Coordinates of C-alpha atoms and ligand atoms in Angstrom, one line a residue:
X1 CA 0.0 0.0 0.0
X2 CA 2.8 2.4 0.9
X3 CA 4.7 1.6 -2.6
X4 CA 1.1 2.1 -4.7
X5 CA 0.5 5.6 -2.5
X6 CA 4.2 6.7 -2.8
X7 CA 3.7 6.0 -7.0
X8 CA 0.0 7.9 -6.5
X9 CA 1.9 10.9 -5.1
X10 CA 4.7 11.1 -7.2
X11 CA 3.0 10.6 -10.2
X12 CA 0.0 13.4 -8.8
X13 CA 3.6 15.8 -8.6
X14 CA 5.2 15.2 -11.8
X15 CA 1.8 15.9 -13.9
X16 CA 1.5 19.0 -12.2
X17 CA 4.9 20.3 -12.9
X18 CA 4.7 19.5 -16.6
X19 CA 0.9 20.9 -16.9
X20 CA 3.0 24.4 -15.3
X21 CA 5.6 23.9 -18.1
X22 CA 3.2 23.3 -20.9
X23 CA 3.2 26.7 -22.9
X24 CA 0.9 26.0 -25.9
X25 CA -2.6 24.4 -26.1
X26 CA -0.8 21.1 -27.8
X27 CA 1.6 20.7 -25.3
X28 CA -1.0 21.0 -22.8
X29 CA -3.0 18.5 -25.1
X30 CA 0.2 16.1 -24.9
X31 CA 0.7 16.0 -21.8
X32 CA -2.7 14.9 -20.6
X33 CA -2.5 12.3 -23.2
X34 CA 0.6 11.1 -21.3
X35 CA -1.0 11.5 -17.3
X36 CA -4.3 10.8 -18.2
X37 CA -4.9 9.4 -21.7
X38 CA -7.3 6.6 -21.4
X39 CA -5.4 3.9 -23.0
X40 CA -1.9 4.3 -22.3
X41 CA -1.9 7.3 -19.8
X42 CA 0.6 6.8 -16.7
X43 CA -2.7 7.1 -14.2
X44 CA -4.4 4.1 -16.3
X45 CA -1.3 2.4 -15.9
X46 CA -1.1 2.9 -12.0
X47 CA -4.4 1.7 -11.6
X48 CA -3.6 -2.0 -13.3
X49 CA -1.6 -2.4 -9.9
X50 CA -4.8 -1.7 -7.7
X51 CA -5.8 -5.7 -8.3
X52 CA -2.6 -7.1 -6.8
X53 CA -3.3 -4.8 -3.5
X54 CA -4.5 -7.0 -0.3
X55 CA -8.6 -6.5 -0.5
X56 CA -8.7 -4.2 2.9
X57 CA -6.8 -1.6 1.8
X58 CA -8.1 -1.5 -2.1
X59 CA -11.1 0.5 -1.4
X60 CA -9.4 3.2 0.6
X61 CA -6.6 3.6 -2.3
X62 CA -9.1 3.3 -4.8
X63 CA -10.7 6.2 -3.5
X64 CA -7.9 8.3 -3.1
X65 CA -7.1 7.4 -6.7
X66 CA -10.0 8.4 -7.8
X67 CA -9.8 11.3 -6.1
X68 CA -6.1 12.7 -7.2
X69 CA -7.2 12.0 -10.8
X70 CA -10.4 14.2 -10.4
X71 CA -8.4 16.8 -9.0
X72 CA -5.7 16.4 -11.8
X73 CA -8.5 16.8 -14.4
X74 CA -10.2 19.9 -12.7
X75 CA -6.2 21.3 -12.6
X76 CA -5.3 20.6 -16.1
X77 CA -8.6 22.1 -17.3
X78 CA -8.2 25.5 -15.0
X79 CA -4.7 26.0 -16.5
X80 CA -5.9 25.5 -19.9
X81 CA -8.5 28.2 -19.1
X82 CA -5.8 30.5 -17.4
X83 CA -3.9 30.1 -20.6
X84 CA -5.9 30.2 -23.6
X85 CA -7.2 34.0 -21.5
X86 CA -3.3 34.8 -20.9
X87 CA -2.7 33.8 -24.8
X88 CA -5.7 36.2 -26.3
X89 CA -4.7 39.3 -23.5
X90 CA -1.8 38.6 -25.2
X91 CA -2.4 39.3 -29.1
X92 CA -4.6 41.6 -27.9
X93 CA -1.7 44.0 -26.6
X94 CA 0.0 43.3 -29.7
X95 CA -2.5 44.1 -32.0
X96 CA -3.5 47.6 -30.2
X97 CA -3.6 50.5 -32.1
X98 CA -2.9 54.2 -30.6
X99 CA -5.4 56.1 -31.9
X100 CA -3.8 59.3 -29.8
X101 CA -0.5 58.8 -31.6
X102 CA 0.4 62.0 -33.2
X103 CA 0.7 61.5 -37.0
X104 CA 3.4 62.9 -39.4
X105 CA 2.2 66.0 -41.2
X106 CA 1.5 64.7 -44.7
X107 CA 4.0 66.8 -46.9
X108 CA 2.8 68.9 -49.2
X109 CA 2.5 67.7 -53.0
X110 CA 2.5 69.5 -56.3
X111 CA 0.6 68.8 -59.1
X112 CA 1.2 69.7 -63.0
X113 CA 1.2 73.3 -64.5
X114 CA -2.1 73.7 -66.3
X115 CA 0.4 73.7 -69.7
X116 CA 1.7 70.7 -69.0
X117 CA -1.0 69.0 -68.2
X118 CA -2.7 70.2 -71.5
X119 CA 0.6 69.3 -73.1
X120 CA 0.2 66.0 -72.0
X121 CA -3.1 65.6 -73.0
X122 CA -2.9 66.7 -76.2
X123 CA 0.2 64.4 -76.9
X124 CA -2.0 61.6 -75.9
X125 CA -4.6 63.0 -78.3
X126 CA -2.0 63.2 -81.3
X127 CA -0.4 60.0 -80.4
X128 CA -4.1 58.0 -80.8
X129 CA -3.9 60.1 -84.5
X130 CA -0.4 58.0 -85.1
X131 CA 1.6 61.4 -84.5
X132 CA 4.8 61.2 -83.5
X133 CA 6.1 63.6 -80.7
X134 CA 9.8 65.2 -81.4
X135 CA 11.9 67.8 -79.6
X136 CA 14.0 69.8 -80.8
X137 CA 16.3 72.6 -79.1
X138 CA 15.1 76.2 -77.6
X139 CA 18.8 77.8 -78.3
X140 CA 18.7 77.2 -82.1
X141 CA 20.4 78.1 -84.9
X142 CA 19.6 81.1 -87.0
X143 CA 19.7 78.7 -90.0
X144 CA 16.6 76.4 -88.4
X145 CA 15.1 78.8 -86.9
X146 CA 14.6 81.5 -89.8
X147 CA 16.4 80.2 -93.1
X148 CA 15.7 76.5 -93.4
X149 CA 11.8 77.9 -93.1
X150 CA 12.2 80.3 -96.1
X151 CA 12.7 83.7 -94.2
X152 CA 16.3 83.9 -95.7
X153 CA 18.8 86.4 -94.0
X154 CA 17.4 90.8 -94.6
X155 CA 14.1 89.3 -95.8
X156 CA 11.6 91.4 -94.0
X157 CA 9.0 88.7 -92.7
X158 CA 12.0 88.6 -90.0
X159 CA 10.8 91.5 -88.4
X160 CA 7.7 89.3 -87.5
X161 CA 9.4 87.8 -84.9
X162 CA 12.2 89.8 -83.2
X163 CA 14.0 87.5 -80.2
X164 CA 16.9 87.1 -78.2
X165 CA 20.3 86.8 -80.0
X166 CA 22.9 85.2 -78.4
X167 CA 26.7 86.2 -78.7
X168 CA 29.6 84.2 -78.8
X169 CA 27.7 80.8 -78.9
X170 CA 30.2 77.9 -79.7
X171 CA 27.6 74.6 -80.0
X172 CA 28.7 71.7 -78.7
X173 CA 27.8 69.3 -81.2
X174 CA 30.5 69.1 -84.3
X175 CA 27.3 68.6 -86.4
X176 CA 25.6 72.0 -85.5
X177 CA 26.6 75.5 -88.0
X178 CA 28.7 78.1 -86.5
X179 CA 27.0 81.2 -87.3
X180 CA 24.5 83.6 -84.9
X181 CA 22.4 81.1 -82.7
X182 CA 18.5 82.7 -81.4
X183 CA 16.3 81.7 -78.5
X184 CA 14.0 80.1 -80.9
X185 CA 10.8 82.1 -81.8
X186 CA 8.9 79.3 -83.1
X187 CA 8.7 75.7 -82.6
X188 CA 8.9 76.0 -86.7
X189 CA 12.1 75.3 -86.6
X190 CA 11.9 71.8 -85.6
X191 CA 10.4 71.2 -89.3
X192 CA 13.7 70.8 -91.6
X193 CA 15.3 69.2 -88.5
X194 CA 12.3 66.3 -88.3
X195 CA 12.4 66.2 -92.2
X196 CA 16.5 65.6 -92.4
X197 CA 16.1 63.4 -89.7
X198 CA 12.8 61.2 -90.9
X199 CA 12.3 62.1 -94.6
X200 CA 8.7 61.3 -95.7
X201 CA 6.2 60.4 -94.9
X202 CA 6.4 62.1 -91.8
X203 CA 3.5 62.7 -89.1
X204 CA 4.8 64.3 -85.8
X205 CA 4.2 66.7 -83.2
X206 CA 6.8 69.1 -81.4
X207 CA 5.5 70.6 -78.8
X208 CA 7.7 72.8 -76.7
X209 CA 8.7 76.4 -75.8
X210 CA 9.5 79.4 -77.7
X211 CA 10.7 83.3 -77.0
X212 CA 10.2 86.6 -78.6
X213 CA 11.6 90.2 -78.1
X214 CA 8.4 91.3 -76.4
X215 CA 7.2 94.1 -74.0
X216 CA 5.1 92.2 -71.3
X217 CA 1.6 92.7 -71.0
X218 CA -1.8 90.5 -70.2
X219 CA -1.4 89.0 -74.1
X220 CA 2.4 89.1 -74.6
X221 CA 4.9 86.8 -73.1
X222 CA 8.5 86.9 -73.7
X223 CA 8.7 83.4 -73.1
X224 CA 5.6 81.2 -74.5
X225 CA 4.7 77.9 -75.4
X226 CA 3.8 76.6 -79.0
X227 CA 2.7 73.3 -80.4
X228 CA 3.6 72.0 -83.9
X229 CA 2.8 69.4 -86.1
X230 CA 3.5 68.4 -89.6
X231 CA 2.0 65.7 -92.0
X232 CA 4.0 65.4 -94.9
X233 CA 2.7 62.4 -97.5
X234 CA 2.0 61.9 -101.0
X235 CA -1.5 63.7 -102.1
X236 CA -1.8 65.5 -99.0
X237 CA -4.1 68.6 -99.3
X238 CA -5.6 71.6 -97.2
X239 CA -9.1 69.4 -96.6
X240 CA -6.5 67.1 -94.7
X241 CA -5.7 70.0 -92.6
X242 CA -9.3 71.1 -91.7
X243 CA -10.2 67.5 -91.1
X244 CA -7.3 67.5 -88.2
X245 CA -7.9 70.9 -86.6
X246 CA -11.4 69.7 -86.5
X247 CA -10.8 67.0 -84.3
X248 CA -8.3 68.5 -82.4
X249 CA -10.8 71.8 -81.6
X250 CA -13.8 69.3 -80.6
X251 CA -11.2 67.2 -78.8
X252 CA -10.5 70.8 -77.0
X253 CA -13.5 72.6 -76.3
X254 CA -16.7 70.3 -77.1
X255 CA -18.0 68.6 -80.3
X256 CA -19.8 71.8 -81.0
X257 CA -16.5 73.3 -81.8
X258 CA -16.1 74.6 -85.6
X259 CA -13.2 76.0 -87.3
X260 CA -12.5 78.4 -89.6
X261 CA -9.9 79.3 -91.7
X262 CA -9.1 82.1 -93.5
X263 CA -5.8 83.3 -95.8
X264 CA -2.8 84.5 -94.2
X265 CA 0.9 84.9 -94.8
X266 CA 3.4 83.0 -93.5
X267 CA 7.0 82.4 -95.2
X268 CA 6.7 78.6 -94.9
X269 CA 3.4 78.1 -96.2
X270 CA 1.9 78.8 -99.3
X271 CA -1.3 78.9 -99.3
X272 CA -1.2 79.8 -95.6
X273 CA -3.9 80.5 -93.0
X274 CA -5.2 81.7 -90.0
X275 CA -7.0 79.3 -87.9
X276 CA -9.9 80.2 -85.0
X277 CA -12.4 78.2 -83.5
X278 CA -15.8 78.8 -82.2
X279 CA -15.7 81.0 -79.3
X280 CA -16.6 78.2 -76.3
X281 CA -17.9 80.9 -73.9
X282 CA -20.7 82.3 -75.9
X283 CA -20.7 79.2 -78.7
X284 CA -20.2 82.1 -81.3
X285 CA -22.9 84.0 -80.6
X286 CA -20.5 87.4 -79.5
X287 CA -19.3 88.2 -76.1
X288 CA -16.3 90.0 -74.5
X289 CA -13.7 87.0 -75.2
X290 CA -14.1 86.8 -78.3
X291 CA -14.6 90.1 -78.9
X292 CA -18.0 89.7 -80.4
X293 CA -17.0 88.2 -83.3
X294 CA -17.8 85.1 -82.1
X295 CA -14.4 83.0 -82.8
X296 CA -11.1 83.0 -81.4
X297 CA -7.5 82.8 -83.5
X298 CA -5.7 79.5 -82.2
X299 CA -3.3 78.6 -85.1
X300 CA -1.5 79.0 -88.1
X301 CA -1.4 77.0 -90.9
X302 CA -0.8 75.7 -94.8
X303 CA 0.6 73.8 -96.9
X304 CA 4.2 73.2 -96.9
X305 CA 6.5 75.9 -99.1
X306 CA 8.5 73.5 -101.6
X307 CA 11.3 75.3 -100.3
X308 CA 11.2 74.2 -96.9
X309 CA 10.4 70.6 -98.4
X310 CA 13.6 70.9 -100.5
X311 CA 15.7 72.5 -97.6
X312 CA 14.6 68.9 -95.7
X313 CA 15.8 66.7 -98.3
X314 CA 12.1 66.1 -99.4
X315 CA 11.1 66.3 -103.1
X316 CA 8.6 68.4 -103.0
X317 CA 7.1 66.9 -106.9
X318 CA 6.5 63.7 -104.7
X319 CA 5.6 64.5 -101.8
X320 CA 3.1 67.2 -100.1
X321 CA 2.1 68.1 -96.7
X322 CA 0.6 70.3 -94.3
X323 CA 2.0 72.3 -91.4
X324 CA 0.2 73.8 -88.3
X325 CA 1.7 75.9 -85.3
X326 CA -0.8 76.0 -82.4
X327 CA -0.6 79.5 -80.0
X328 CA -0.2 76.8 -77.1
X329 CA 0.2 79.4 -74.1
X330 CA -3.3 80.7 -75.8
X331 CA -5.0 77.1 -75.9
X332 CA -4.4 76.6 -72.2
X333 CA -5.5 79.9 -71.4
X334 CA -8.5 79.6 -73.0
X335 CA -9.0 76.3 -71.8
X336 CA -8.7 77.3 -68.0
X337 CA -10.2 81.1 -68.0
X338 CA -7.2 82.1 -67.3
X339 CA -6.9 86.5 -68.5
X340 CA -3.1 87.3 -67.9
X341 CA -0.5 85.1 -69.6
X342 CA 2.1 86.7 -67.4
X343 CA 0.5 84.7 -64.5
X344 CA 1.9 81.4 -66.0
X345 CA 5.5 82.2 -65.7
X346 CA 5.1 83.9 -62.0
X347 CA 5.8 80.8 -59.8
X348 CA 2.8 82.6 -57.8
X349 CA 1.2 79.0 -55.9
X350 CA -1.9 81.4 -55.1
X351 CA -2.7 81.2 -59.3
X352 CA -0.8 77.8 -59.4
X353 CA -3.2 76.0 -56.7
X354 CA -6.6 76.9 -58.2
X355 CA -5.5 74.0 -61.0
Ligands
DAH1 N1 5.4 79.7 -86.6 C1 4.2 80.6 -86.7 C2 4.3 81.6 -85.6 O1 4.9 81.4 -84.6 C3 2.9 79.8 -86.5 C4 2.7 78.9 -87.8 C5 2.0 79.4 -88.8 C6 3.2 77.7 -87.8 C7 1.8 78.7 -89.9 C8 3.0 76.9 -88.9 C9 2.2 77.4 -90.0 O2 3.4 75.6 -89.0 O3 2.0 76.6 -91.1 O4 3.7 82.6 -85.7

């Protein structure tokens, strides 16, 4: 009897110090497989050895069995209580969120100048039309800038444009001409550079920025931004022309929009035009904008001069095409309302955050 209590004891002590070192739900699982698991459990094995105990003292141990595995059961299932309530506390804490923590200030973000992002948009638009978009430089040569584009040197359709010379200007690349260098007036000048470049047939874009010798006031700009494009293909002609600035101005200002064009001189094209669109604000009717005569000049346009064909390496018995040189500083301006073209250069954020 003393042997089967001594066991009873021991083995009562031992389950309890490994249900304390248990620190998961399976190892708790495990170890009352191992102390009290019906089949093979140390407890069921104890038990066998109540049979070979004299009969006077089996009751009285069989009690007390009973009684230690009882209270091993009610143990085992408190700490498995305690510690599935510790484990949740637990990933509670962790999974707390200060809602009182101070945040950082967001920093402040830009967004696009209303030119750009008109620029962009009208690249896209051009693009879809299988346009390609080219660049060319804004400290160009006299040659590209006024020659290549038949205004040759002391002809006087150079006073049209007056602009910034600029002395003393070696150019870096071995390919570009000595000579005077400008701040270019026009984005014409990317013309004979595409053609050399591409030859025909050509379709592109060059959108970019131009400067003129200018006083400043609410229409004038010393620094502006145009937007060219060229098609040059064989039987191109002026409907070609109309047909594009169509969709362009209905891209621009509504499917309302018309376009009109009217005969105008420019050096490079012959015939050339002048280009407007129905006023958008009072849809042609007359108002202030459009100084009641109900459209408003965008462009300027015609068919390529032969010379400037020739001066690109393009024959111009093969091949025709169409030029057109969007006021783009104008464009956005009419686009956003905006009355002072001096405001777009100013850096001002007040004028800058209302886009
Ligand atoms: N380059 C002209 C200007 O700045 C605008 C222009 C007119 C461009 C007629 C063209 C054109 O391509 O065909 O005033």
């Amino acid at each position: 009897m003393t042997t089967y209590l001594q066991q009873l004891n021991n083995l009562k002590e031992k389950a309890i110090q490994d249900f304390k070192k248990s620190s998961s739900m399976a190892e708790f699982d495990a170890v009352e497989i191992v102390y009290l698991g019906r089949k093979n459990g140390a407890f069921t094995d104890l038990v066998k050895q109540l049979k070979d105990l004299p009969a006077e003292e089996k009751k009285e141990a069989g009690e007390l069995t009973n009684r230690v595995k009882t209270e091993l059961e009610a143990t085992l299932k408190k700490q498995k209580e305690t510690f599935k309530n510790e484990a949740w506390q637990k990933a509670l804490e962790e999974e707390k969120i200060d809602l009182t923590e101070p945040t950082y200030p967001t920093p402040e973000r830009g967004h696009f100048h209303p030119v750009t992002t008109l620029m962009r948009d009208l690249e896209d638009f051009f693009s879809s039309m299988g346009f390609v978009i080219a660049d060319g430089p804004e400290l160009e040569s006299d040659y590209y800038n006024f020659t290549a584009v038949n205004i040759p040197e002391d002809h006087p359709a150079r006073d049209m444009q007056d602009t910034f010379y600029i002395k003393n200007h070696t150019p870096t690349s071995a390919k570009a001409s000595a000579g005077t260098w400008v701040m270019r007036t026009h984005t014409s000048s990317v013309q004979v550079r595409a053609m050399q470049k591409h030859g025909a047939p050509l379709r592109a874009i060059f959108p970019g920025k131009c400067f003129r010798n200018e006083s400043t006031d609410v229409r004038h700009e010393h620094t502006f931004y145009q937007l060219e494009g060229v098609v040059i293909d064989k039987n191109i002609n002026l409907s070609h022309l109309k047909g594009m600035l169509e969709a362009t101005a209905k891209h621009l200002y509504g499917p309302e929009t018309k376009v009109r064009l009217r005969p105008k001189f420019y050096p490079f094209v012959e015939p050339g035009v002048n280009g407007e669109v129905t006023c958008f604000l009072c849809k042609g009717v007359g108002c202030r904008l459009c100084k009641n005569t109900g459209w408003l000049e965008v462009l300027g346009a015609g068919m390529i001069h032969p010379n400037v064909l020739k001066e690109g390496g393009i024959d111009p018995n093969l091949y025709q095409g169409f030029a057109v040189g969007f006021g783009f500083t104008r464009l956005t301006m009419l686009k956003y309302g905006i009355d002072d073209v001096r405001l777009l250069q100013s850096g001002n954020l007040k004028f800058l955050k209302q886009f």
